[in-house]
Short mmCIF file of C-alpha atoms in Angstrom, two decimals:
data_model
loop_
_atom_site.label_atom_id
_atom_site.label_comp_id
_atom_site.label_asym_id
_atom_site.label_seq_id
_atom_site.Cartn_x
_atom_site.Cartn_y
_atom_site.Cartn_z
CA MET R 222 -44.84 -46.83 15.48
CA LEU R 223 -48.13 -46.19 13.70
CA ARG R 224 -46.62 -43.27 11.79
CA TYR R 225 -43.84 -45.57 10.53
CA LEU R 226 -46.28 -48.30 9.53
CA MET R 227 -48.31 -45.71 7.63
CA GLY R 228 -45.21 -44.82 5.57
CA ASP R 229 -43.62 -41.95 7.52
CA GLU R 230 -39.91 -42.81 7.23
CA LYS R 231 -38.99 -40.01 9.64
CA ALA R 232 -41.18 -41.35 12.45
CA PHE R 233 -38.22 -42.52 14.53
CA GLU R 234 -35.92 -39.57 13.93
CA THR R 235 -35.05 -37.64 17.06
CA PRO R 236 -35.72 -33.91 16.70
CA ASP R 237 -33.04 -31.43 17.68
CA ILE R 238 -34.57 -30.10 20.88
CA LEU R 239 -32.61 -26.87 20.57
CA LYS R 240 -34.48 -26.11 17.34
CA VAL R 241 -37.94 -26.97 18.63
CA ASN R 242 -40.01 -23.94 19.54
CA GLN R 243 -41.31 -24.46 23.05
CA ASP R 244 -44.21 -22.58 24.53
CA PRO R 245 -42.99 -21.10 27.84
CA ASN R 246 -46.58 -21.22 29.08
CA ALA R 247 -47.04 -24.92 28.28
CA PHE R 248 -46.58 -25.86 31.95
CA GLU R 249 -47.99 -24.19 34.99
CA TYR R 250 -46.29 -24.36 38.37
CA LEU R 251 -48.81 -25.57 40.94
CA GLU R 252 -47.32 -25.05 44.41
CA ASP R 253 -50.09 -26.91 46.24
CA GLU R 254 -50.08 -29.99 44.01
CA LEU R 255 -48.13 -33.25 44.21
CA HIS R 256 -44.35 -32.97 43.62
CA TYR R 257 -41.58 -35.48 43.02
CA VAL R 258 -37.85 -34.89 43.47
CA ILE R 259 -35.50 -36.39 40.91
CA ALA R 260 -31.75 -36.86 40.83
CA ILE R 261 -30.02 -37.46 37.51
CA VAL R 262 -26.76 -39.32 38.10
CA TYR R 263 -24.29 -38.65 35.29
CA ASP R 264 -21.14 -40.07 36.89
CA ARG R 265 -21.56 -43.05 39.17
CA LYS R 266 -18.17 -44.73 38.86
CA ALA R 267 -17.75 -44.97 42.62
CA ALA R 268 -21.18 -46.41 43.41
CA THR R 269 -23.68 -48.80 41.93
CA LEU R 270 -27.27 -47.72 41.41
CA SER R 271 -28.25 -49.97 44.28
CA ASP R 272 -25.69 -48.27 46.55
CA LEU R 273 -27.06 -44.85 45.60
CA LYS R 274 -30.64 -45.87 46.33
CA ILE R 275 -29.61 -47.35 49.69
CA SER R 276 -27.82 -44.11 50.58
CA ILE R 277 -30.91 -42.08 49.69
CA SER R 278 -33.09 -44.46 51.68
CA ASP R 279 -30.77 -44.09 54.70
CA PHE R 280 -30.90 -40.30 54.32
CA ASN R 281 -34.70 -40.39 54.15
CA GLN R 282 -34.89 -42.55 57.28
CA LYS R 283 -32.59 -40.21 59.17
CA TYR R 284 -34.09 -36.86 58.15
CA PHE R 285 -37.57 -37.59 56.75
CA GLN R 286 -38.70 -40.75 58.54
CA ASN R 287 -42.29 -39.54 58.99
CA ASP R 288 -42.81 -38.60 55.34
CA ASP R 289 -43.24 -42.13 53.91
CA LEU R 290 -41.02 -41.36 50.91
CA LYS R 291 -40.55 -43.95 48.16
CA ILE R 292 -37.57 -44.35 45.83
CA SER R 293 -37.64 -45.66 42.27
CA ASN R 294 -35.55 -45.24 39.16
CA ILE R 295 -35.73 -45.07 35.40
CA PHE R 296 -32.99 -44.38 32.87
CA LEU R 297 -32.44 -41.22 30.87
CA ASP R 298 -30.71 -42.97 27.99
CA GLN R 299 -31.45 -46.07 25.94
CA ASP R 300 -28.21 -47.76 27.06
CA ALA R 301 -29.32 -47.55 30.72
CA THR R 302 -26.14 -45.79 31.81
CA ILE R 303 -27.67 -42.57 33.17
CA PRO R 304 -30.12 -43.30 35.98
CA ILE R 305 -32.82 -40.95 37.17
CA ILE R 306 -33.64 -41.60 40.81
CA MET R 307 -37.10 -40.43 41.80
CA ILE R 308 -38.07 -39.65 45.40
CA ARG R 309 -41.81 -39.42 45.83
CA LYS R 310 -44.13 -38.06 46.87
CA PHE R 311 -44.34 -34.63 48.36
CA ASP R 312 -47.74 -33.08 49.03
CA ASN R 313 -46.65 -29.68 47.72
CA GLY R 314 -43.76 -27.70 46.34
CA SER R 315 -42.69 -26.36 49.74
CA LYS R 316 -42.10 -29.88 51.06
CA ALA R 317 -40.11 -30.82 47.94
CA ILE R 318 -37.98 -27.68 48.25
CA ARG R 319 -37.45 -28.34 51.98
CA TYR R 320 -36.19 -31.84 51.05
CA TYR R 321 -33.84 -30.40 48.44
CA GLU R 322 -32.55 -27.72 50.81
CA THR R 323 -31.82 -30.39 53.45
CA VAL R 324 -29.90 -32.44 50.86
CA LYS R 325 -27.93 -29.33 49.90
CA ILE R 326 -27.02 -28.54 53.53
CA ILE R 327 -25.89 -32.12 54.18
CA ALA R 328 -23.92 -32.19 50.89
CA ASN R 329 -22.15 -28.94 51.81
CA ASN R 330 -21.26 -30.34 55.24
CA LEU R 331 -19.83 -33.47 53.61
CA SER R 332 -17.95 -31.42 50.97
CA LEU R 333 -19.71 -33.13 48.08
CA PRO R 334 -19.17 -31.69 44.57
CA ARG R 335 -21.27 -28.55 43.98
CA SER R 336 -21.99 -29.76 40.44
CA ILE R 337 -24.55 -32.21 41.82
CA MET R 338 -26.50 -29.38 43.44
CA LYS R 339 -28.01 -27.53 40.46
CA TYR R 340 -31.29 -25.85 41.29
CA SER R 341 -33.31 -22.80 40.43
CA PRO R 342 -36.11 -21.87 42.83
CA SER R 343 -38.01 -19.88 40.21
CA PRO R 344 -41.55 -21.30 39.89
CA ASN R 345 -41.10 -21.38 36.11
CA ARG R 346 -37.89 -23.38 36.36
CA ILE R 347 -37.81 -25.94 39.13
CA ILE R 348 -34.95 -28.38 38.63
CA GLY R 349 -35.21 -31.33 40.94
CA SER R 350 -38.92 -31.04 41.56
CA TYR R 351 -41.38 -32.44 39.06
CA MET R 352 -44.93 -31.14 39.18
CA LEU R 353 -47.80 -33.53 38.53
CA PRO R 354 -51.50 -32.80 38.89
CA ARG R 355 -53.36 -34.97 41.36
CA MET R 356 -55.35 -37.78 39.79
#
């Protein structure tokens, strides 16, 4: 906003993220630090956001009742059509991965679409686990 007020007409332009040079060392994977698990829901025609959160809450109560997990959401897009559901908080990466692996096993048993289960366990590329330093 300040850049625009100071006369920068390009202040609100969205950069093409494919053209932005990103430093691969900009983030460091910290296994023993706080982790969150996120689910980005691209196609939710069959369920409302509330239904999805209730299902996740039921899952957490059934399989992770002693972990005191919390659920919240934000939206990926400005039109609020693509929700990001955040499950928090995991004391370390191993607990977050254990949660994900449990979800994957249950999803396979229920024959859910494999497209919702995208994950790479490489420490440099965790999808579904968001690393935050402790405050």
